[in-house]
mmCIF file of C-alpha atoms and ligand atoms in Angstrom:
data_model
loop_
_atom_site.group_PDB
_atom_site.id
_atom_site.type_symbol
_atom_site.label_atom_id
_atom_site.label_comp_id
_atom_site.label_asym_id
_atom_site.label_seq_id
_atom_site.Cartn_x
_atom_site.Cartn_y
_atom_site.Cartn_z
ATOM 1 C CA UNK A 115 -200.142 -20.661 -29.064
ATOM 2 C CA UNK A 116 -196.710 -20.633 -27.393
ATOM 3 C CA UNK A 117 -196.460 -20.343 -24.102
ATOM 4 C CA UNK A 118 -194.326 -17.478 -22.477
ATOM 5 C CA UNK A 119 -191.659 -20.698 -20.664
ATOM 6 C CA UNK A 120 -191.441 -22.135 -24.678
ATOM 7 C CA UNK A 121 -191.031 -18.607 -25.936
ATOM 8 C CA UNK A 122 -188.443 -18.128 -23.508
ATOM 9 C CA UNK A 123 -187.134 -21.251 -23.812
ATOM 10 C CA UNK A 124 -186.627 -20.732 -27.499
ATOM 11 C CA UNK A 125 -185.710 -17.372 -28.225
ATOM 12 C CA UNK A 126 -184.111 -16.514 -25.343
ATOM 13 C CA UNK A 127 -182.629 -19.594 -23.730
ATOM 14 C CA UNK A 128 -178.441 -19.647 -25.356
ATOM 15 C CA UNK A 129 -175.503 -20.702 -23.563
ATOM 16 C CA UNK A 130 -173.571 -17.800 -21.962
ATOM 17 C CA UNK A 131 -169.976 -16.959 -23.313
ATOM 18 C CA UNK A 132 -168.466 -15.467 -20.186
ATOM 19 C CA UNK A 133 -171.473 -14.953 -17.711
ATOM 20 C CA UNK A 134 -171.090 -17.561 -14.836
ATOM 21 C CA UNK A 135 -174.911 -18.004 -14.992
ATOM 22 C CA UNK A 136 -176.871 -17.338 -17.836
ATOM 23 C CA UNK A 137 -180.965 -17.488 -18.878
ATOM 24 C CA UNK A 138 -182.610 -20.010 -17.037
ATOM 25 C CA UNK A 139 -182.398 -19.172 -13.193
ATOM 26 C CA UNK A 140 -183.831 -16.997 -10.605
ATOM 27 C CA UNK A 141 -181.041 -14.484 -11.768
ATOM 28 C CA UNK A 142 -178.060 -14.241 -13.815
ATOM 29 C CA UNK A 143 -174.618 -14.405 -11.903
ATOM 30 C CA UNK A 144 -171.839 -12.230 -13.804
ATOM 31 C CA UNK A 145 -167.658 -11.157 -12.819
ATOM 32 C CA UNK A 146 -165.838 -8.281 -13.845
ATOM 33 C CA UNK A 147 -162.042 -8.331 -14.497
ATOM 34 C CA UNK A 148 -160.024 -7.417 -11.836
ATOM 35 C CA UNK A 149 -159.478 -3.632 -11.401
ATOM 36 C CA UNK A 150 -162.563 -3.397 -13.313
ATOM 37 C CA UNK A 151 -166.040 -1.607 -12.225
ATOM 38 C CA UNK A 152 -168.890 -2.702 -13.798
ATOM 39 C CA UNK A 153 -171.344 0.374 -15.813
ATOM 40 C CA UNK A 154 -174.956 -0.325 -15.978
ATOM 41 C CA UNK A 155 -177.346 1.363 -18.389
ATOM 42 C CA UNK A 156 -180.993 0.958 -19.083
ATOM 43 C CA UNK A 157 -182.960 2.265 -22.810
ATOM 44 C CA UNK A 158 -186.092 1.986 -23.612
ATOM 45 C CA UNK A 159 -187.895 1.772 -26.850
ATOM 46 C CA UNK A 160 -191.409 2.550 -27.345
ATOM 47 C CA UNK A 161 -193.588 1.153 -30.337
ATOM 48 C CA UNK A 162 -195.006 4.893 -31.490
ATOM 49 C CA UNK A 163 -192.705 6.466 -29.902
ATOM 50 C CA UNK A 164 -189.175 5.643 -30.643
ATOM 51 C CA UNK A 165 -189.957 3.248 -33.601
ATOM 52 C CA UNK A 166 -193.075 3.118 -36.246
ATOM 53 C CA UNK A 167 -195.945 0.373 -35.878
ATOM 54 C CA UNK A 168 -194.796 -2.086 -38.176
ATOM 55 C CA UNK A 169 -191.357 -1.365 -37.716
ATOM 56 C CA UNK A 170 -188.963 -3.846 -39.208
ATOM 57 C CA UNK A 171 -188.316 -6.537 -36.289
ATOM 58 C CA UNK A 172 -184.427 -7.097 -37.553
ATOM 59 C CA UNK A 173 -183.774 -4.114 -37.267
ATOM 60 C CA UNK A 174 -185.607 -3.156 -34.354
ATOM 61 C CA UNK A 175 -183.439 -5.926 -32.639
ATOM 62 C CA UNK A 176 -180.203 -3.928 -33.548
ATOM 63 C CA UNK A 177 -181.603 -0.814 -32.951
ATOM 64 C CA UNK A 178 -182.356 -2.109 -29.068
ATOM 65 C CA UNK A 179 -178.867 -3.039 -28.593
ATOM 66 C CA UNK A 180 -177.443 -0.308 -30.448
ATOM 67 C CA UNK A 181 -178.629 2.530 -28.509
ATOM 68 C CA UNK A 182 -177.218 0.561 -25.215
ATOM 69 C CA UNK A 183 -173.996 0.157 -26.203
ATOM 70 C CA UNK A 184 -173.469 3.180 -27.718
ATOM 71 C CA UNK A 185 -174.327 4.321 -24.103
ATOM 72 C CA UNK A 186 -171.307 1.848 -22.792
ATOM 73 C CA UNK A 187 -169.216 3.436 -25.306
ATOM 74 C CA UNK A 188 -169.612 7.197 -24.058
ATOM 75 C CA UNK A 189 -168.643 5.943 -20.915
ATOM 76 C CA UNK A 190 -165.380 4.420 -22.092
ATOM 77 C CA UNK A 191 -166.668 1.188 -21.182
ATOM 78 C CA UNK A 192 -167.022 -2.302 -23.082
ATOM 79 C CA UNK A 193 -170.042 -4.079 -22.700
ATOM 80 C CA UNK A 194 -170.492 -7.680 -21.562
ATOM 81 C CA UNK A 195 -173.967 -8.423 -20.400
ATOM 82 C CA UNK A 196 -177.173 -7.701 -21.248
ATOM 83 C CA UNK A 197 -181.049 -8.225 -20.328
ATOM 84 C CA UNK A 198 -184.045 -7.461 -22.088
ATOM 85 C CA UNK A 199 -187.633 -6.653 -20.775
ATOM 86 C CA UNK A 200 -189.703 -6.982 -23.831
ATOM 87 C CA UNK A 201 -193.739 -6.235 -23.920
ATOM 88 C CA UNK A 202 -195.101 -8.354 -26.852
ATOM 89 C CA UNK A 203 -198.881 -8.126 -27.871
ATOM 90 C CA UNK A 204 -198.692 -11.354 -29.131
ATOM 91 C CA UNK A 205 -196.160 -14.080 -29.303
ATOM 92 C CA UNK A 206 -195.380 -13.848 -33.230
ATOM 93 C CA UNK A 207 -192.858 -15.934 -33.955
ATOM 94 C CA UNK A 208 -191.694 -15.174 -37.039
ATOM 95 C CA UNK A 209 -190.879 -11.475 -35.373
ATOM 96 C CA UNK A 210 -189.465 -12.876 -32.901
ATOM 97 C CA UNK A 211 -187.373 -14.704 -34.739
ATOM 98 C CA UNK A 212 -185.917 -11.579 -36.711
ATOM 99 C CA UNK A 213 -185.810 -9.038 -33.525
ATOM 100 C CA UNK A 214 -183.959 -11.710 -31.863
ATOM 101 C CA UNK A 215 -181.721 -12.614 -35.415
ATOM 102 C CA UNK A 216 -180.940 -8.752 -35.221
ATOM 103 C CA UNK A 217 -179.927 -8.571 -31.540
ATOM 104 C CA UNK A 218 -177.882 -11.468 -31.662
ATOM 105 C CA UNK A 219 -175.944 -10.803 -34.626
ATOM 106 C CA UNK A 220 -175.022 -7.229 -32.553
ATOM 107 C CA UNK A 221 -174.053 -8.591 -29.291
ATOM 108 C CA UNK A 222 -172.038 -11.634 -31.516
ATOM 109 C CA UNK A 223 -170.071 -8.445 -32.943
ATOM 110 C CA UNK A 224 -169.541 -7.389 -29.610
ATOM 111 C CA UNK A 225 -169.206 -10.560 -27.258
ATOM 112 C CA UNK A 226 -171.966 -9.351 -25.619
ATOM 113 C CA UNK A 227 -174.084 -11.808 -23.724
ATOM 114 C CA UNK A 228 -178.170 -11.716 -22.912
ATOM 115 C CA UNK A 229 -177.846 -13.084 -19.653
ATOM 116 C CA UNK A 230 -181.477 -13.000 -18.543
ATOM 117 C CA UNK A 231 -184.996 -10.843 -18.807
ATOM 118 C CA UNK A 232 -188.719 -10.776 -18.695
ATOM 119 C CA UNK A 233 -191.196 -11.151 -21.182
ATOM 120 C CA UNK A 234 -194.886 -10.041 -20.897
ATOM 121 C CA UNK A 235 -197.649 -9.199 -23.131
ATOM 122 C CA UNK A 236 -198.542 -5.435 -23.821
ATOM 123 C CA UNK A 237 -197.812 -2.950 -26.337
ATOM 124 C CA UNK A 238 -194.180 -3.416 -27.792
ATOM 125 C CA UNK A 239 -191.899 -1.854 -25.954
ATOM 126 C CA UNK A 240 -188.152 -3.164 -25.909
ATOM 127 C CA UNK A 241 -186.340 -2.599 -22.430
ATOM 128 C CA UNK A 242 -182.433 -3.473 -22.264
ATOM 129 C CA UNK A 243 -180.244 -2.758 -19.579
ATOM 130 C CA UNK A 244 -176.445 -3.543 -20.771
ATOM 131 C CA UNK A 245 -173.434 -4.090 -17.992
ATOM 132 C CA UNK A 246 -169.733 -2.881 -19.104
ATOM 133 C CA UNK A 247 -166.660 -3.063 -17.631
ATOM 134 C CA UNK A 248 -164.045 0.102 -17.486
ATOM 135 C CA UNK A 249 -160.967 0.091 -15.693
ATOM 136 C CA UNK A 250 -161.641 2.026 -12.292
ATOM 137 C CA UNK A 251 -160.929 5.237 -12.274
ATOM 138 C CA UNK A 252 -161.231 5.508 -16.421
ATOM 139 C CA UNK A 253 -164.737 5.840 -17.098
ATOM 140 C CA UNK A 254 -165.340 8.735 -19.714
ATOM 141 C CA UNK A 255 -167.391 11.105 -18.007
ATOM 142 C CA UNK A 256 -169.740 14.075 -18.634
ATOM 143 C CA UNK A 257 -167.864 16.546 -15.776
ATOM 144 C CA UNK A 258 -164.517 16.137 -17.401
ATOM 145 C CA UNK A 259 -164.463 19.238 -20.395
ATOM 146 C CA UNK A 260 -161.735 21.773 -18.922
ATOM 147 C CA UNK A 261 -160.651 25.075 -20.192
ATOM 148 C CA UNK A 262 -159.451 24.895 -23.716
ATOM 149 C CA UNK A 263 -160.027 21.313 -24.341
ATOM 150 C CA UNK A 264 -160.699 20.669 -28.038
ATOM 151 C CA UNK A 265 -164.531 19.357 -29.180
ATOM 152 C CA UNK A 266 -164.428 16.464 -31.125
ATOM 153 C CA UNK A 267 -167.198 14.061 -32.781
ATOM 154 C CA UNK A 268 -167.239 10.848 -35.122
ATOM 155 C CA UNK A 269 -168.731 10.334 -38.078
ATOM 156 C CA UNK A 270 -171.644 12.689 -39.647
ATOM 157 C CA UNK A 271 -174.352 14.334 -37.919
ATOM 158 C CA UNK A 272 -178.049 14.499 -38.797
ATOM 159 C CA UNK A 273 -178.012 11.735 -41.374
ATOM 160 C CA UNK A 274 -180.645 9.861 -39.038
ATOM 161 C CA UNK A 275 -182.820 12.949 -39.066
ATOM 162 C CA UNK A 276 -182.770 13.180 -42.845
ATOM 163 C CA UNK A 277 -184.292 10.006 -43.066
ATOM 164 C CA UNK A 278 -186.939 10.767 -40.584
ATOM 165 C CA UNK A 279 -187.653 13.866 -43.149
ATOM 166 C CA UNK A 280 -187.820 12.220 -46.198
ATOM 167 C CA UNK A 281 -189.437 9.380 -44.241
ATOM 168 C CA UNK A 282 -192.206 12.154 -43.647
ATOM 169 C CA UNK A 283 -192.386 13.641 -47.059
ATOM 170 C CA UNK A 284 -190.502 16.781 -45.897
ATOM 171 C CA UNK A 285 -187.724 16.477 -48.004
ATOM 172 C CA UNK A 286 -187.163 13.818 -51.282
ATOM 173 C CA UNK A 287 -184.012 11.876 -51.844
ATOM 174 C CA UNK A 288 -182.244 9.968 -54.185
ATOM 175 C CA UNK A 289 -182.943 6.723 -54.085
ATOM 176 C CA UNK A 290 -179.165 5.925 -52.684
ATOM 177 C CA UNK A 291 -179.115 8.935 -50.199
ATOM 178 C CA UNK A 292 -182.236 7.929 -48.886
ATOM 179 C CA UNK A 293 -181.368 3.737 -48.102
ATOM 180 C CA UNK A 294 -178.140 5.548 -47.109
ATOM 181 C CA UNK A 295 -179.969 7.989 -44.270
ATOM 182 C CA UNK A 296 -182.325 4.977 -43.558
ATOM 183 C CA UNK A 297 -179.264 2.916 -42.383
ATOM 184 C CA UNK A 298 -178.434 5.652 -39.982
ATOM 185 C CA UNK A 299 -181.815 5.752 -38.623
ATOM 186 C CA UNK A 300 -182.242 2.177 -38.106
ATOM 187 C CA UNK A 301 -179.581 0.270 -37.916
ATOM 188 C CA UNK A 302 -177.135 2.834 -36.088
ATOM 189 C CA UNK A 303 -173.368 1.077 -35.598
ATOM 190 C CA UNK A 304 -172.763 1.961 -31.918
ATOM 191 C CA UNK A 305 -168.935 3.352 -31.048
ATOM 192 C CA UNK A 306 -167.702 0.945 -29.143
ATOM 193 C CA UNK A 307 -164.325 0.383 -29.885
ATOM 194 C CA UNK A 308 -163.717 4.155 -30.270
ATOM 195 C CA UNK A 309 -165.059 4.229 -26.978
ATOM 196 C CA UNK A 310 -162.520 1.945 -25.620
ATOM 197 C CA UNK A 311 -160.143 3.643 -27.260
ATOM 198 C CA UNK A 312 -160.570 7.129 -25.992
ATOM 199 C CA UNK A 313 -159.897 5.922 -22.329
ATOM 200 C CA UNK A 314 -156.648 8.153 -20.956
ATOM 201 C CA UNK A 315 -157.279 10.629 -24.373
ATOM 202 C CA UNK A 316 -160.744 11.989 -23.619
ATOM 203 C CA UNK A 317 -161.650 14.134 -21.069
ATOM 204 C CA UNK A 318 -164.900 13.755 -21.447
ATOM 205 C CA UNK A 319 -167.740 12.114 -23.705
ATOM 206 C CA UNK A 320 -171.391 11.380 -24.086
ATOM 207 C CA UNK A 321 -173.085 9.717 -26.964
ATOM 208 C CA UNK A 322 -175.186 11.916 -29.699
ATOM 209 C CA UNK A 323 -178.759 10.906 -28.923
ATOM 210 C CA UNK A 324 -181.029 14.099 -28.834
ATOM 211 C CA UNK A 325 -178.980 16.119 -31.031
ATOM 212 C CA UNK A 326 -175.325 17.640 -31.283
ATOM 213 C CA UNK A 327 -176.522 20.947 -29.379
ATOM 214 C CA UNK A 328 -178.550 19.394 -26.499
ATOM 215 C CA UNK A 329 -175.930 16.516 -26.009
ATOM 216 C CA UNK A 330 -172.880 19.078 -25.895
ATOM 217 C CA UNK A 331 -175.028 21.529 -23.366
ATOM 218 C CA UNK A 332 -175.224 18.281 -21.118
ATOM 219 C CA UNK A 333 -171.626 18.020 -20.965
ATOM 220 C CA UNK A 334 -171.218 21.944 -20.423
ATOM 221 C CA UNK A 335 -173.454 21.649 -17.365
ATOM 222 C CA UNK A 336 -171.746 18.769 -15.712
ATOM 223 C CA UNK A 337 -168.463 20.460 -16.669
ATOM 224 C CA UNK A 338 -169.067 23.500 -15.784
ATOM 225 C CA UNK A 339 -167.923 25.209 -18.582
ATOM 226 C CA UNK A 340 -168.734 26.747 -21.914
ATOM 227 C CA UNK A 341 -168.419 26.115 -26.011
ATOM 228 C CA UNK A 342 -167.481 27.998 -28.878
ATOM 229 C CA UNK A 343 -168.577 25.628 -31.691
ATOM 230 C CA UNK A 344 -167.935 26.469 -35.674
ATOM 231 C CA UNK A 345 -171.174 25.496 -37.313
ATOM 232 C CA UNK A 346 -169.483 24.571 -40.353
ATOM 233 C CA UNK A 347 -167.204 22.274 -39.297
ATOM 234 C CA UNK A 348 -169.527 20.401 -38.203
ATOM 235 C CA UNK A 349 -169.373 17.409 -40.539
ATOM 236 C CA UNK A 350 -172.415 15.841 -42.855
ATOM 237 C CA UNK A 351 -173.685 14.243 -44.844
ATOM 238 C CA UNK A 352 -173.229 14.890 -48.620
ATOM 239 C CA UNK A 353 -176.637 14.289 -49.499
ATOM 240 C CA UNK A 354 -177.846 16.599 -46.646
ATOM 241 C CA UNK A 355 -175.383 19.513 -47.985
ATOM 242 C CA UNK A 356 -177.013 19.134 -51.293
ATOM 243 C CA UNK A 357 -180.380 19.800 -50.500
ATOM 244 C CA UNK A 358 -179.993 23.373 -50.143
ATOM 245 C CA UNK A 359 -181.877 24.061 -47.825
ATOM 246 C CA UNK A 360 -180.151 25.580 -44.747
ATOM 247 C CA UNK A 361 -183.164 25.830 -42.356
ATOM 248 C CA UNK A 362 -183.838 22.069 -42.553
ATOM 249 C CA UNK A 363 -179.530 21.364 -42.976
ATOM 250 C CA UNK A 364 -179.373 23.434 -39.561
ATOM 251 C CA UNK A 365 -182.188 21.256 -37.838
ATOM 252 C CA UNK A 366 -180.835 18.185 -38.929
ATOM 253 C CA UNK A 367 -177.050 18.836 -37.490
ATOM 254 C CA UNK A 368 -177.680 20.545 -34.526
ATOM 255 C CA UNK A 369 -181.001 19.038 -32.990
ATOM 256 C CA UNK A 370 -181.051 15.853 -35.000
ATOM 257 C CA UNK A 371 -181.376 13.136 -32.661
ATOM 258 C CA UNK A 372 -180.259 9.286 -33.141
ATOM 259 C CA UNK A 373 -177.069 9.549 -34.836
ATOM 260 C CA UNK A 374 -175.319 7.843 -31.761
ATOM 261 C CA UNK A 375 -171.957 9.126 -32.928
ATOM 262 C CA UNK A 376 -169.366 10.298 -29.787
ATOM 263 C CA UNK A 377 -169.016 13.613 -29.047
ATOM 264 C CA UNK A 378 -165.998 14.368 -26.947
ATOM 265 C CA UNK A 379 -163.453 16.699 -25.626
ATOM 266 C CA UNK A 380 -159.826 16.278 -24.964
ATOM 267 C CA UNK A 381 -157.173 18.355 -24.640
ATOM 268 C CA UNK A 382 -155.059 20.031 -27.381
ATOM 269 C CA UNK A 383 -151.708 17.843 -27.355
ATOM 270 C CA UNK A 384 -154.051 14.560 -27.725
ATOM 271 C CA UNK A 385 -154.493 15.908 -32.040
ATOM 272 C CA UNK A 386 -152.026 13.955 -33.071
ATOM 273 C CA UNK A 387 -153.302 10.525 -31.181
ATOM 274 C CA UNK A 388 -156.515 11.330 -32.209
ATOM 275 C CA UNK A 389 -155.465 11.643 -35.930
ATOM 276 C CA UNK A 390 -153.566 8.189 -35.672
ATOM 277 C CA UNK A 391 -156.830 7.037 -33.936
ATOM 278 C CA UNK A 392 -159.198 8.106 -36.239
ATOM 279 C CA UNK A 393 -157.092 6.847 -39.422
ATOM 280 C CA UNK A 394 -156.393 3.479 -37.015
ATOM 281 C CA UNK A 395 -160.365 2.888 -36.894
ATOM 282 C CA UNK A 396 -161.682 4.158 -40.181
ATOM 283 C CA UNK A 397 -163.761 6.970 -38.636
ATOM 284 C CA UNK A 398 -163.479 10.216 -39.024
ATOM 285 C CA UNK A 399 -162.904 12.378 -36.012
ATOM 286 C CA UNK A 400 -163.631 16.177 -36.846
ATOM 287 C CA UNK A 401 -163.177 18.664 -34.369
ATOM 288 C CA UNK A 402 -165.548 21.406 -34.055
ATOM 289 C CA UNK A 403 -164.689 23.693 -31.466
ATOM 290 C CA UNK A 404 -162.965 24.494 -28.270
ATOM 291 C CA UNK A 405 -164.618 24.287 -24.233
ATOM 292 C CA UNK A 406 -164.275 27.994 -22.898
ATOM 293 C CA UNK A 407 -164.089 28.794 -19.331
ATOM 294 C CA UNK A 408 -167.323 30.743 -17.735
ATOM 295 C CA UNK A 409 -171.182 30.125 -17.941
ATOM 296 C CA UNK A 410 -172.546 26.631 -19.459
ATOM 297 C CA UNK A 411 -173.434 28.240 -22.894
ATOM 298 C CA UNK A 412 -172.605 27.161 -26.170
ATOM 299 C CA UNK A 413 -172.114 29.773 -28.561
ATOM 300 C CA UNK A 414 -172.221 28.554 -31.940
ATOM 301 C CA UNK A 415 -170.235 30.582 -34.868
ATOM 302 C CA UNK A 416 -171.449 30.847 -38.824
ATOM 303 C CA UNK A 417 -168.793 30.875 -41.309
ATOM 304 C CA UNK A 418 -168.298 35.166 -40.858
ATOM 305 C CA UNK A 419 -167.376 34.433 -37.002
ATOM 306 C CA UNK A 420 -171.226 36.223 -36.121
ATOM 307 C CA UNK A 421 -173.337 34.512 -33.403
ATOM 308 C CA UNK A 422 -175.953 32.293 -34.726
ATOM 309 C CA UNK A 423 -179.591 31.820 -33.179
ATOM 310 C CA UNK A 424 -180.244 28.617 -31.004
ATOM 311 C CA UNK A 425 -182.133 25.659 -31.754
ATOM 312 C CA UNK A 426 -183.096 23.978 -28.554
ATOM 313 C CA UNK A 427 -181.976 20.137 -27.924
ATOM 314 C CA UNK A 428 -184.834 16.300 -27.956
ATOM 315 C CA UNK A 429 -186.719 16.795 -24.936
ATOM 316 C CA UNK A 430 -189.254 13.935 -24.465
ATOM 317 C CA UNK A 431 -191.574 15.661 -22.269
ATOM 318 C CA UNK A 432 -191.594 18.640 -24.762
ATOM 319 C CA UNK A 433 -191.917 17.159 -28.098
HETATM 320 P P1 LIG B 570 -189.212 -15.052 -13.029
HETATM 321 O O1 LIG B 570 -190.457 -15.808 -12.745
HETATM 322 O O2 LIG B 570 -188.131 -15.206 -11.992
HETATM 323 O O3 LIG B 570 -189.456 -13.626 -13.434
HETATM 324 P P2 LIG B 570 -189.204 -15.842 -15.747
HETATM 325 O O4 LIG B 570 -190.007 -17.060 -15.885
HETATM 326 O O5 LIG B 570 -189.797 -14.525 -16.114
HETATM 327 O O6 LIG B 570 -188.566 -15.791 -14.311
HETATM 328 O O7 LIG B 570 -187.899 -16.024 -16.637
HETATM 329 C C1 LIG B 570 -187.217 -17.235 -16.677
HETATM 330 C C2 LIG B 570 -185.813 -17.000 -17.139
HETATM 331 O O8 LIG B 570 -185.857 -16.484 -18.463
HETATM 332 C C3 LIG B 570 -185.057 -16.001 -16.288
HETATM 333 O O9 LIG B 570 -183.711 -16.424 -16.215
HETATM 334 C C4 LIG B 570 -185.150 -14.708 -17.078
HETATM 335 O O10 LIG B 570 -184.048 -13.868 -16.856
HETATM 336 C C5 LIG B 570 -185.188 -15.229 -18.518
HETATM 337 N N1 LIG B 570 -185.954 -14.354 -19.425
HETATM 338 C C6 LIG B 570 -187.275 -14.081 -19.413
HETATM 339 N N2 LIG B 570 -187.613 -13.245 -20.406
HETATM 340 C C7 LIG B 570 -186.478 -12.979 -21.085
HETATM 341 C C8 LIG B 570 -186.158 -12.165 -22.202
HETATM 342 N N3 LIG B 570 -187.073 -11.452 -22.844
HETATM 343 N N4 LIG B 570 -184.877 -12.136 -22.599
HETATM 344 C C9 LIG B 570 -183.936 -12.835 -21.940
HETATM 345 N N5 LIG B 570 -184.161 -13.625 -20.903
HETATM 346 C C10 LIG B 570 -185.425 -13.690 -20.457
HETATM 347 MG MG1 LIG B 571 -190.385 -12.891 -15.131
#
């Protein structure tokens, strides 16, 4: 059986790109840029928890890194570094071979480098903590939604829940819109270089993880402010639309968690650089609503401009 130093040796052990020490030592030695800071996030996955026994390993490699960079990316940051504090139950190679293929071929994309770790056995649980750099001073935060700032997010929402539904036999797809969903639930493509690119045009931005609803009342809280949000322009996916079924439609959009798509606000003469932005990077960028001064409550509007019920955000001590 392999022992945890070959394991390491094999999987784990790859020269650095721009780390000064990688894998191999007591600790990992890393430099930011000047002018730079450095942001440092930790995610956690849990086998039964965040992921299904049996989950694809490739997949589940991505999905590790995803989630963490998506975090660098709501702060406006780009990531360098990573570790990763992985709980194995047994050292299978050919899964490790494809969670690592998966990680890898993410943090190529990004020029990320797994600078160090620690390995264990246990139940499967996947551990990264990712370093960025943003320039000081620019870091996208949750406090920064003024008065009259527009709300903005990428991409769809709640196509990630959808395929947790049909996944469950609550709803049935096509055979496209469901491989379509599935992507969104397991292989998520973290923000990054929108992220980047929203330093000096967002006020403020956090990453859609728990759900559109729960994320945005995070970001009223820090702010201090409120949010009228039109339900409708909140933007989709087709196949979701389709289903008729508004109860589930609602569910999906609002408290759907895992999309990992930005949700941010800026202020309204940033539309235009937003459109040229959005066009610029082949994502759409919808906006939804508009921050309102006063309590930290979002209000959100149906299509007649009447008040519509809450659904409450992803609360892992709840659920
Ligand atoms: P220590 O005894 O100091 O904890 P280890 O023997 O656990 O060191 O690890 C040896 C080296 O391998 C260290 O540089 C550590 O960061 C790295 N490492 C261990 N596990 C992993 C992992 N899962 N991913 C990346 N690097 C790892
Ligand atoms: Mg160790």
């Amino acid at each position: 059986m392999l022992s945890e130093f070959e394991l390491i040796r094999r999987y784990f052990e790859r020269p650095a790109r721009s780390a000064l020490l990688g894998v191999g030592d007591d600790a990992a030695l890393v430099k930011p840029a000047p002018g730079m800071v450095l942001a440092v996030s930790t995610d956690m996955l849990l086998e039964g928890r965040h992921f299904s026994v049996g989950a694809e390993p490739r997949a589940l490699g991505h999905k590790a890194l995803a989630v963490n960079l998506s975090d660098m990316a709501a702060m406006g940051a780009t990531p360098r570094w990573a570790t990763l504090a992985l709980a194995l139950p047994q050292p299978d190679e050919p899964w490790l071979a494809a969670f690592t293929a998966g990680l890898y071929a993410l943090a190529e994309r990004y020029e990320v480098d797994l600078v160090g770790g620690d390995t264990t056995r246990g139940t499967l649980t996947i551990a990264i903590t990712i370093l960025g750099e943003v320039p000081a001073g620019h870091a996208l935060l949750r406090s920064g939604a003024r008065a009259e700032d527009d709300i903005w997010v990428s991409g769809e929402l709640g196509g990630a829940a959808l395929a947790l539904a049909h996944r469950q036999g609550r709803v049935k797809l096509g055979q496209n819109d469901a491989a379509q969903a599935a992507r969104r639930l397991d292989e998520p493509e973290p923000r990054v270089v929108l992220g980047e690119r929203l330093r000096g045009i967002a006020s403020s931005a956090i990453d859609i993880s728990d759900g559109f609803a729960g994320d945005l009342r995070h970001v009223l809280e820090r702010s201090s402010v409120g949010a009228q949000v039109q339900y409708a322009s909140l933007p989709r996916p087709a196949a979701l639309a389709a289903l008729a079924e508004p109860q589930l439609e609602a569910e999906c959009v609002l408290s759907g968690g895992d999309d990992y798509e930005l949700l941010f606000t800026a202020a309204p003469d940033k539309r235009a650089a937003l459109a040229v932005l959005g066009a610029e990077l082949g994502i759409a960028l919808t906006r939804v609503g508009t921050i309102r001064a006063g309590e930290a409550l979002l209000e959100l509007l149906d299509a007649a401009g009447h008040v519509m019920p809450q659904t409450a955000g992803f609360d892992h001590f709840r659920a």
